[in-house]
Short mmCIF file of C-alpha atoms in Angstrom, two decimals:
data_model
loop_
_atom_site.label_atom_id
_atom_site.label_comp_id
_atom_site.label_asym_id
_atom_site.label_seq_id
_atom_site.Cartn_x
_atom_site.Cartn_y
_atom_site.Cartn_z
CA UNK A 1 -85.80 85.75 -101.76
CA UNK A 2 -85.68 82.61 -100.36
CA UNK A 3 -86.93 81.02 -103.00
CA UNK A 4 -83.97 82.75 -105.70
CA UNK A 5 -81.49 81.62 -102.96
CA UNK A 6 -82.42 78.15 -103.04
CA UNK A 7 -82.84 78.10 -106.99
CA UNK A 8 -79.21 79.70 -107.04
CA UNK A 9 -77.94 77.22 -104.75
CA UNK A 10 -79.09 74.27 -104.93
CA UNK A 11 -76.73 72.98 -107.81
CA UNK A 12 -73.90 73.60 -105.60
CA UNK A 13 -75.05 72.24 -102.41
CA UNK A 14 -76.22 68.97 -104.25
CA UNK A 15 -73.05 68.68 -105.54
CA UNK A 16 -71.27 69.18 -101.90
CA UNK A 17 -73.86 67.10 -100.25
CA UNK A 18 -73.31 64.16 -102.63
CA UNK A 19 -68.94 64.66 -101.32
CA UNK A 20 -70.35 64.75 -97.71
CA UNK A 21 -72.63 61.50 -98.68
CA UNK A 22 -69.36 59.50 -100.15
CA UNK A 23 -67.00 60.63 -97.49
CA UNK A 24 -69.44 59.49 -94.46
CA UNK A 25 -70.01 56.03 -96.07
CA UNK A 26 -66.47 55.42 -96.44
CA UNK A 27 -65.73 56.66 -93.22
CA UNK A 28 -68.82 55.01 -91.88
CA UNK A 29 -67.40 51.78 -93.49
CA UNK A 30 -63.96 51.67 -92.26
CA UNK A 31 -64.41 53.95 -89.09
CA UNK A 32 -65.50 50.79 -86.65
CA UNK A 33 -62.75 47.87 -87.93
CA UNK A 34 -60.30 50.91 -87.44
CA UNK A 35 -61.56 51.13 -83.35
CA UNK A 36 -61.34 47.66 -83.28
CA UNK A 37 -57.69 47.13 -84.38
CA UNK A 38 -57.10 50.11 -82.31
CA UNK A 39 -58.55 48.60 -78.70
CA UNK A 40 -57.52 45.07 -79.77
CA UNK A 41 -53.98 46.39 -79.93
CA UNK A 42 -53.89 48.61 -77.43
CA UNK A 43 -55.19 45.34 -74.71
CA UNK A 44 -52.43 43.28 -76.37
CA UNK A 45 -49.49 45.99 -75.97
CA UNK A 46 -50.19 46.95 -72.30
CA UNK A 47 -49.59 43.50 -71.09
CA UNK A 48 -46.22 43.37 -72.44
CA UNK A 49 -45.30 47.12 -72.55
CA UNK A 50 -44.55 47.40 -76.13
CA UNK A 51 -47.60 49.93 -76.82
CA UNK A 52 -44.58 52.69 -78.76
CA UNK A 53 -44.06 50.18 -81.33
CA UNK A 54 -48.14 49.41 -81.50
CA UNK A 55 -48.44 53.17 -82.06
CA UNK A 56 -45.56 53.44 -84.71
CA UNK A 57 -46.99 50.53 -86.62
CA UNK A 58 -50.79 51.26 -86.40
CA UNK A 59 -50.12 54.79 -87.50
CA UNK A 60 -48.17 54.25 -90.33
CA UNK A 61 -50.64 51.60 -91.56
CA UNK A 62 -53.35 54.35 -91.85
CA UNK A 63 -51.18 57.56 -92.40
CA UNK A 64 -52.01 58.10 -95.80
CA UNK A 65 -55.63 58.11 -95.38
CA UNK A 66 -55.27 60.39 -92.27
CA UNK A 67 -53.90 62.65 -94.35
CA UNK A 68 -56.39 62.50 -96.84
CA UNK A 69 -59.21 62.88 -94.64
CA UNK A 70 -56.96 65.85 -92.46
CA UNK A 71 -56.75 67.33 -96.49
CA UNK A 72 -60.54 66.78 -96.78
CA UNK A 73 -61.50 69.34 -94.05
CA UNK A 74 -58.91 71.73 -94.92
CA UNK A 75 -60.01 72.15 -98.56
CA UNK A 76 -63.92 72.45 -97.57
CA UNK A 77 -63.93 75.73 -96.67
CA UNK A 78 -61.45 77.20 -99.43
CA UNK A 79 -63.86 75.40 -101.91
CA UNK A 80 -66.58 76.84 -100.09
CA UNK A 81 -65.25 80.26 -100.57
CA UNK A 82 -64.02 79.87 -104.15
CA UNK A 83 -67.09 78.31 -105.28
CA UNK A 84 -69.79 79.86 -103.21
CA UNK A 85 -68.65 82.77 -102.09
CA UNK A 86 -66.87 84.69 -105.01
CA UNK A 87 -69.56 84.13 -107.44
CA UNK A 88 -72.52 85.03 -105.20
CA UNK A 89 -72.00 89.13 -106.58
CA UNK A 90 -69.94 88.41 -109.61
CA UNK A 91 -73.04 86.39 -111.44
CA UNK A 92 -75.48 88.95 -110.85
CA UNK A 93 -73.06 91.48 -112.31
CA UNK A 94 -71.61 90.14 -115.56
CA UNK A 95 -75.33 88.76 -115.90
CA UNK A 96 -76.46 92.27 -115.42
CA UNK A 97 -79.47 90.79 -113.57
CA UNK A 98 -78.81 93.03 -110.86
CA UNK A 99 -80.09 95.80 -112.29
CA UNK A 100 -83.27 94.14 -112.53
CA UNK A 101 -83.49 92.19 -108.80
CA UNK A 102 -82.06 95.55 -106.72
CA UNK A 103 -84.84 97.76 -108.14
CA UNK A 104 -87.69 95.95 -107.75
CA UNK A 105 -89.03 95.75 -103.71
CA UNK A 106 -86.56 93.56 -101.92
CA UNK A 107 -83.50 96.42 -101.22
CA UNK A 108 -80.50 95.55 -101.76
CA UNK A 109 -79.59 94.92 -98.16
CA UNK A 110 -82.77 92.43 -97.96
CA UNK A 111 -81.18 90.41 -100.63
CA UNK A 112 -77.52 90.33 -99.47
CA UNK A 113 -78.85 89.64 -96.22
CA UNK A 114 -81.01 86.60 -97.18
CA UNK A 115 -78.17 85.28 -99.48
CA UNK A 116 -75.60 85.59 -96.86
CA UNK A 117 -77.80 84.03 -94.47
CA UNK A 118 -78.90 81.04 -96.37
CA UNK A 119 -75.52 80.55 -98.02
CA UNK A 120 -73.48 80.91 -94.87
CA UNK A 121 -75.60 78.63 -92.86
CA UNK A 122 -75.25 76.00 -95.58
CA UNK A 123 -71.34 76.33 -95.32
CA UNK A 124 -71.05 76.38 -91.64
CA UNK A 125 -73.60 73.69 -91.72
CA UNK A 126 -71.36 71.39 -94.36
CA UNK A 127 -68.15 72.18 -92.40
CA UNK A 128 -69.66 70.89 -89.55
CA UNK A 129 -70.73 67.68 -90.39
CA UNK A 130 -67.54 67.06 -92.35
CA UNK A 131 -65.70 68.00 -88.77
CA UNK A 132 -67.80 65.54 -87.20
CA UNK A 133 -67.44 62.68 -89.43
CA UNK A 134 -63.39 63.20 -89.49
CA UNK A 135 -63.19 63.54 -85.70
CA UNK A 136 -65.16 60.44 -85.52
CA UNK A 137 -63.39 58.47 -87.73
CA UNK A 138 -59.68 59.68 -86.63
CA UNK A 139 -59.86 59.44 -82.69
CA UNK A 140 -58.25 56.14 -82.47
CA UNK A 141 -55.12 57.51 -84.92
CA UNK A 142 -55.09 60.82 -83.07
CA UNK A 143 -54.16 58.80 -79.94
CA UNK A 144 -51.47 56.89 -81.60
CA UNK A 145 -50.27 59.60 -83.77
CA UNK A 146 -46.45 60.88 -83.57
CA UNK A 147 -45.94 64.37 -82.19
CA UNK A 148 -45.85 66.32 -85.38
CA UNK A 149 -49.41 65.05 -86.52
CA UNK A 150 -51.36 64.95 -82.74
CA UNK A 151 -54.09 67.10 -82.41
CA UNK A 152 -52.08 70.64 -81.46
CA UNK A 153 -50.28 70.04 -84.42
CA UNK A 154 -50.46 72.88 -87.03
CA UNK A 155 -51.68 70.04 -89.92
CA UNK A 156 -54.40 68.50 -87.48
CA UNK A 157 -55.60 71.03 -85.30
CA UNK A 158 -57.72 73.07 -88.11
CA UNK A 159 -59.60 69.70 -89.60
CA UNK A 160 -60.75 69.03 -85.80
CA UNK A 161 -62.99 70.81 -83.50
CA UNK A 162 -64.92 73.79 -83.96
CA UNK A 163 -62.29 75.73 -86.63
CA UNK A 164 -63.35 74.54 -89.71
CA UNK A 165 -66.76 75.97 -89.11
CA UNK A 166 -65.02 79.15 -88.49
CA UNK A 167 -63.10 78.65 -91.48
CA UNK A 168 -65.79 78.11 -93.95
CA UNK A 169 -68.12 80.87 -92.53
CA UNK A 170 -64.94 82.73 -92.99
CA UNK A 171 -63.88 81.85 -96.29
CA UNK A 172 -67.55 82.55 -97.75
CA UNK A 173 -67.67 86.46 -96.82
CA UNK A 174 -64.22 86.63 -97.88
CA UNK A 175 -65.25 85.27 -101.17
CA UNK A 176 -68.42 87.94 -101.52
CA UNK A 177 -66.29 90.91 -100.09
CA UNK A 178 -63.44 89.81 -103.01
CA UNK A 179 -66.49 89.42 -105.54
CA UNK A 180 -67.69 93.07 -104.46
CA UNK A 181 -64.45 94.45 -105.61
CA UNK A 182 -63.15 92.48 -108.45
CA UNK A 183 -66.62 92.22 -110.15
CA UNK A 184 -65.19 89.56 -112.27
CA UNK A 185 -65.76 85.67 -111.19
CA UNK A 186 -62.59 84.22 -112.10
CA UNK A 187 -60.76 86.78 -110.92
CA UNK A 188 -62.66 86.94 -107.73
CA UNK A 189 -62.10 83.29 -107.01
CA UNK A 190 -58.21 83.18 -107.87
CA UNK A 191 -57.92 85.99 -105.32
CA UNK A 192 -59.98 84.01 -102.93
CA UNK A 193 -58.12 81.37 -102.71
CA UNK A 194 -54.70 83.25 -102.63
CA UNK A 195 -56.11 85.33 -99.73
CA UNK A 196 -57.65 82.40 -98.10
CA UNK A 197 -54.67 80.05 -97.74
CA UNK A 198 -52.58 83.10 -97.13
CA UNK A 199 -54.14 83.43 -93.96
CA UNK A 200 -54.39 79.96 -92.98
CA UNK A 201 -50.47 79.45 -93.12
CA UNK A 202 -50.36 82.99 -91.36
CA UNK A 203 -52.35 81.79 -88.20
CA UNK A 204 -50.21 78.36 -87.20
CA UNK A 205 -47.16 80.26 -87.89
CA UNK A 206 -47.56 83.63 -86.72
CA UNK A 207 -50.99 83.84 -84.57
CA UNK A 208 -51.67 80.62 -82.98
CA UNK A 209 -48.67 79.92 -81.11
CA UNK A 210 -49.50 83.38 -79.34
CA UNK A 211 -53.04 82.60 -78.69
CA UNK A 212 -51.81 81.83 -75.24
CA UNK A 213 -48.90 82.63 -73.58
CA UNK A 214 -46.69 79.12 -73.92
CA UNK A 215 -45.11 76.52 -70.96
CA UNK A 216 -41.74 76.53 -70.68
CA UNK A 217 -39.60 74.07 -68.35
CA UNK A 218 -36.54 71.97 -68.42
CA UNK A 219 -36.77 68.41 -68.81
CA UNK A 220 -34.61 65.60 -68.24
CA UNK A 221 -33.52 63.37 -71.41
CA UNK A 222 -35.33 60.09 -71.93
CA UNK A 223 -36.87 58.27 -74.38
CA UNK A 224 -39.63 60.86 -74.55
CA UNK A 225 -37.49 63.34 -76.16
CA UNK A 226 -34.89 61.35 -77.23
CA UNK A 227 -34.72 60.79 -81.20
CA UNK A 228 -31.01 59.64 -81.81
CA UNK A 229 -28.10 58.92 -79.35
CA UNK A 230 -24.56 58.93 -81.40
CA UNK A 231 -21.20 57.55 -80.40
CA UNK A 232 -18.39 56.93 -81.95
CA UNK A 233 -17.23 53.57 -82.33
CA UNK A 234 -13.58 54.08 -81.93
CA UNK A 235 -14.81 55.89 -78.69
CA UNK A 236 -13.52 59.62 -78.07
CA UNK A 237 -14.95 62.48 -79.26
CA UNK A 238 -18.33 64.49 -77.57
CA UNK A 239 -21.74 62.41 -77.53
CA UNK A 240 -24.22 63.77 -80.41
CA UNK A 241 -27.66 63.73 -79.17
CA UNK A 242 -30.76 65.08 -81.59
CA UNK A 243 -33.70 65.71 -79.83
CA UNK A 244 -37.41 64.68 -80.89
CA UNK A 245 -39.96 67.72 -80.84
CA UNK A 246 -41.96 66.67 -77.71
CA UNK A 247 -41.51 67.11 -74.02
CA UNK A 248 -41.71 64.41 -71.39
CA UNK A 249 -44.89 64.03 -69.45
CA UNK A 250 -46.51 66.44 -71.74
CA UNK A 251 -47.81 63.55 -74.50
CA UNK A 252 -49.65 65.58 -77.58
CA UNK A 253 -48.05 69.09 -76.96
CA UNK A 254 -47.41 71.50 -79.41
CA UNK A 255 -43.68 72.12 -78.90
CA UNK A 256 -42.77 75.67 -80.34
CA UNK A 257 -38.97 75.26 -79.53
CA UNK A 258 -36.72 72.63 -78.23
CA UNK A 259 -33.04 72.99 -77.37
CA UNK A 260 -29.84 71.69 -75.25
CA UNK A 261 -28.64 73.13 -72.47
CA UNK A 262 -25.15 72.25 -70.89
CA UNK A 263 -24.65 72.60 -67.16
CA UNK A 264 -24.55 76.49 -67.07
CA UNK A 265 -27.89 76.84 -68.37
CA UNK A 266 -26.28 77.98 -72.06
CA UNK A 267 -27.66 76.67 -75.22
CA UNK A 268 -25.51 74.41 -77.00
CA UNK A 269 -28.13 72.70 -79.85
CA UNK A 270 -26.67 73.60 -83.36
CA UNK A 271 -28.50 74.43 -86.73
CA UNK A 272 -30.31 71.04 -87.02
CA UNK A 273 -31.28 70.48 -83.75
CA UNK A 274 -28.56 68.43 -82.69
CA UNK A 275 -25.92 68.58 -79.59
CA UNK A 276 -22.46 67.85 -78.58
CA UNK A 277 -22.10 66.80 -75.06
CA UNK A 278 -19.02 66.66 -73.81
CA UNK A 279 -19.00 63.15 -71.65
CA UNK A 280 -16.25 60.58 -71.85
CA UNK A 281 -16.73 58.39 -74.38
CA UNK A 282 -13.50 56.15 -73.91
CA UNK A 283 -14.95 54.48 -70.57
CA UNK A 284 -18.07 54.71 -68.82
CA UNK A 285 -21.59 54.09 -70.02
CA UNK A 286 -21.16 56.01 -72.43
CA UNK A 287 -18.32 54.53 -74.23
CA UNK A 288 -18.91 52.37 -77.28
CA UNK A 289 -18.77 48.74 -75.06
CA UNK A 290 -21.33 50.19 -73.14
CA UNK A 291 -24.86 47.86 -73.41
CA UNK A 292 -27.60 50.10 -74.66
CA UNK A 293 -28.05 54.06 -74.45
CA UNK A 294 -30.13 54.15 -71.33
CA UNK A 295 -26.71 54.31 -69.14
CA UNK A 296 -25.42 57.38 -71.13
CA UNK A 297 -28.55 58.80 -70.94
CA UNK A 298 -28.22 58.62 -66.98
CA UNK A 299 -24.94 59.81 -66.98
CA UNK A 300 -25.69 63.07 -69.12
CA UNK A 301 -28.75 64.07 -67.01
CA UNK A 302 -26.36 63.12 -64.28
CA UNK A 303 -24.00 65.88 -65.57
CA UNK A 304 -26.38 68.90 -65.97
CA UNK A 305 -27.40 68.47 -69.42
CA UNK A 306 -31.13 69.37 -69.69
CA UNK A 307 -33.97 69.74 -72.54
CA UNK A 308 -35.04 73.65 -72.13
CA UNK A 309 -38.44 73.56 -73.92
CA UNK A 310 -41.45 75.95 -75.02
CA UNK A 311 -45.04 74.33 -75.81
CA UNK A 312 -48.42 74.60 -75.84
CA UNK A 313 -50.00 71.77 -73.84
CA UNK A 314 -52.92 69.19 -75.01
CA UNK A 315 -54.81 70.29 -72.65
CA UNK A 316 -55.09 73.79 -74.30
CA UNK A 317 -56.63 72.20 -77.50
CA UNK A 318 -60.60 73.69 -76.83
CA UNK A 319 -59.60 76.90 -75.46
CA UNK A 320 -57.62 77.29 -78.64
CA UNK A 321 -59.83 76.26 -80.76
CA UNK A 322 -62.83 78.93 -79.28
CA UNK A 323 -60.40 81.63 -79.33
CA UNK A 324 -59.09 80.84 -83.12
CA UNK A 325 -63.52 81.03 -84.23
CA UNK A 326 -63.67 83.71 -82.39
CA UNK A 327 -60.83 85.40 -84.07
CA UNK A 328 -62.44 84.14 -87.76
CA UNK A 329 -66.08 84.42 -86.20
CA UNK A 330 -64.60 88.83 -86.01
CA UNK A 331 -62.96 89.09 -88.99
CA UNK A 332 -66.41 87.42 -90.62
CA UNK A 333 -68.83 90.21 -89.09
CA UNK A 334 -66.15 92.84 -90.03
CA UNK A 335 -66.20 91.79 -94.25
CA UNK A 336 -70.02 91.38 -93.72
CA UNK A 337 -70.16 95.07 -92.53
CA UNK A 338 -68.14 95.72 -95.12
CA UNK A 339 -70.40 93.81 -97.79
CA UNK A 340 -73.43 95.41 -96.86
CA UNK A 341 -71.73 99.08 -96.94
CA UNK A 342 -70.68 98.36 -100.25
CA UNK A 343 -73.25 97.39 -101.52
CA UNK A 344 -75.39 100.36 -100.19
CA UNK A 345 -73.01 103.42 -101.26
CA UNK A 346 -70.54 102.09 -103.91
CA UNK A 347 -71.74 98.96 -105.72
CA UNK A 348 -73.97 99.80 -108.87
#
């Protein structure tokens, strides 16, 4: 059996291995100039106290291929479910070779066993090294990334860590159990990966958030959580503030919601986030001769005004990530059950 597995396999897993070969020399290539430019910078900002701007400008000089290599991780384990998972049942069946292999001495939960085995450990085993490499080669843009791409963000937090292990082990069974009952490849793979990435945009926006229960507090405004400061320039009229989605003191937190509060502890943000305050804008700091924001800043916190927030701290990153593969690491053992029961009493 091990033997078949292997024969079966190893097509596909010289094909992934040459992807995991490419990606680690390019990463491997670019990985230490990238730390450099990221230490060189960061010893050249803190003496003049300009490091925001260094982070603004070194991210955006490498967002794209962040992305690509955030996109990399993601798709592994789909792939791995569309292409090694769904037609692990479906080729024996249309082949018919099944009828031949599940009546000769190895039982049919011998060879589902062995194939899961092998297969799965091959998945988890190409997640993780694709994991690895990324981590590796991101950590100096993970420190300087914005809010919405730091490593509690939905769009980072699955391509770091332990999840995408979880994932692909995940995405395999799911890809036999869908095989088991469509009996068709193509078929079984479309609904794979419908299934699949239903479930991964399910778990950021419904689960995750949940995992724990999430900080709350009220924060004075600053240029932590400050994105735009409007005044009129003919002066009258309310202040328009629009807040960023991150919380001061709390650098890297997932921030779930993020509104305005007046005085009275009411909410006063509108549809997009913004807010009216109510300050004197003819004379003051905050009136249009004013120098700079920082004084109208002041004088709002001054007045009551406060950021009312709910987040999920950095620090909560591991514990989130071993409760998330457990959560996949369950559902896996539940569709193997499943497989093996299937394949026992209804699968012929």
């Amino acid at each position: 059996m091990i033997w078949l597995t292997w024969r079966q396999l190893r097509g596909s897993a010289a094909t992934m291995a040459a992807v995991l070969v490419v990606l680690a020399v390019v990463l491997a290539l670019t990985g230490p100039d990238l730390a450099t430019r990221y230490s060189a910078g960061i010893a050249a900002c803190t003496q003049d106290g300009t490091c925001d701007r260094f982070y603004n400008r070194f991210f955006g000089a490498y967002e794209t291929p962040f992305m690509a290599v955030n996109l990399t991780v993601l798709l592994l384990p789909a792939l791995v479910g569309i292409f090694w998972g769904a037609p692990l049942i479906t080729r024996e069946l249309e082949a018919s070779t099944h009828l031949l292999v599940w009546n000769q001495s190895i039982t049919r939960g011998r060879w589902l066993a062995v194939k899961l085995g092998l297969t799965g450990l091959a998945a988890m085993a190409a997640a993780c090294l694709c994991a690895l490499a990324a981590s590796w080669w991101s950590d100096p843009l993970d420190k300087s990334a914005s809010e919405n791409l730091a490593l509690m963000a939905p769009l980072v937090f699955g391509a770091r860590g332990i999840a995408p292990i979880g994932y692909a082990a995940f995405a395999f069974v799911l890809g036999v159990t869908v095989g088991m009952l469509a009996r068709r490849t193509l078929p079984a793979m479309a609904l794979t990966l419908a299934v699949f990435a239903a479930i991964q945009l399910a778990m950021p926006l419904l689960v995750r958030a949940h995992l724990m229960p999430p900080a709350t507090g009220a924060f004075q405004l600053s240029q932590a959580n400050v994105e735009n400061l409007g005044i009129s320039r003919e002066g009258g009229g309310p202040v328009r503030i629009l807040l960023k989605s991150a919380v001061p003191g709390q650098a890297g937190a997932w921030v779930l919601s993020s509104t305005m509060t007046d005085p009275s502890g009411r909410t006063i943000s509108d549809d997009d986030g913004g807010a009216a305050i109510q300050v004197s804008t003819t004379s003051g700091p905050c009136s249009p001769s004013a120098a700079g924001g920082d004084g109208c800043v002041a004088e709002i916190n001054r007045l009551g005004y406060r950021q009312h927030a709910a987040y999920q701290p950095l620090q909560r990153f591991w514990p989130f990530q071993w409760i998330e593969t457990g959560i996949y690491a369950l559902l896996t053992l539940g569709l193997t059950w499943f497989c093996f029961w299937w394949i026992r009493r209804r699968l012929s």
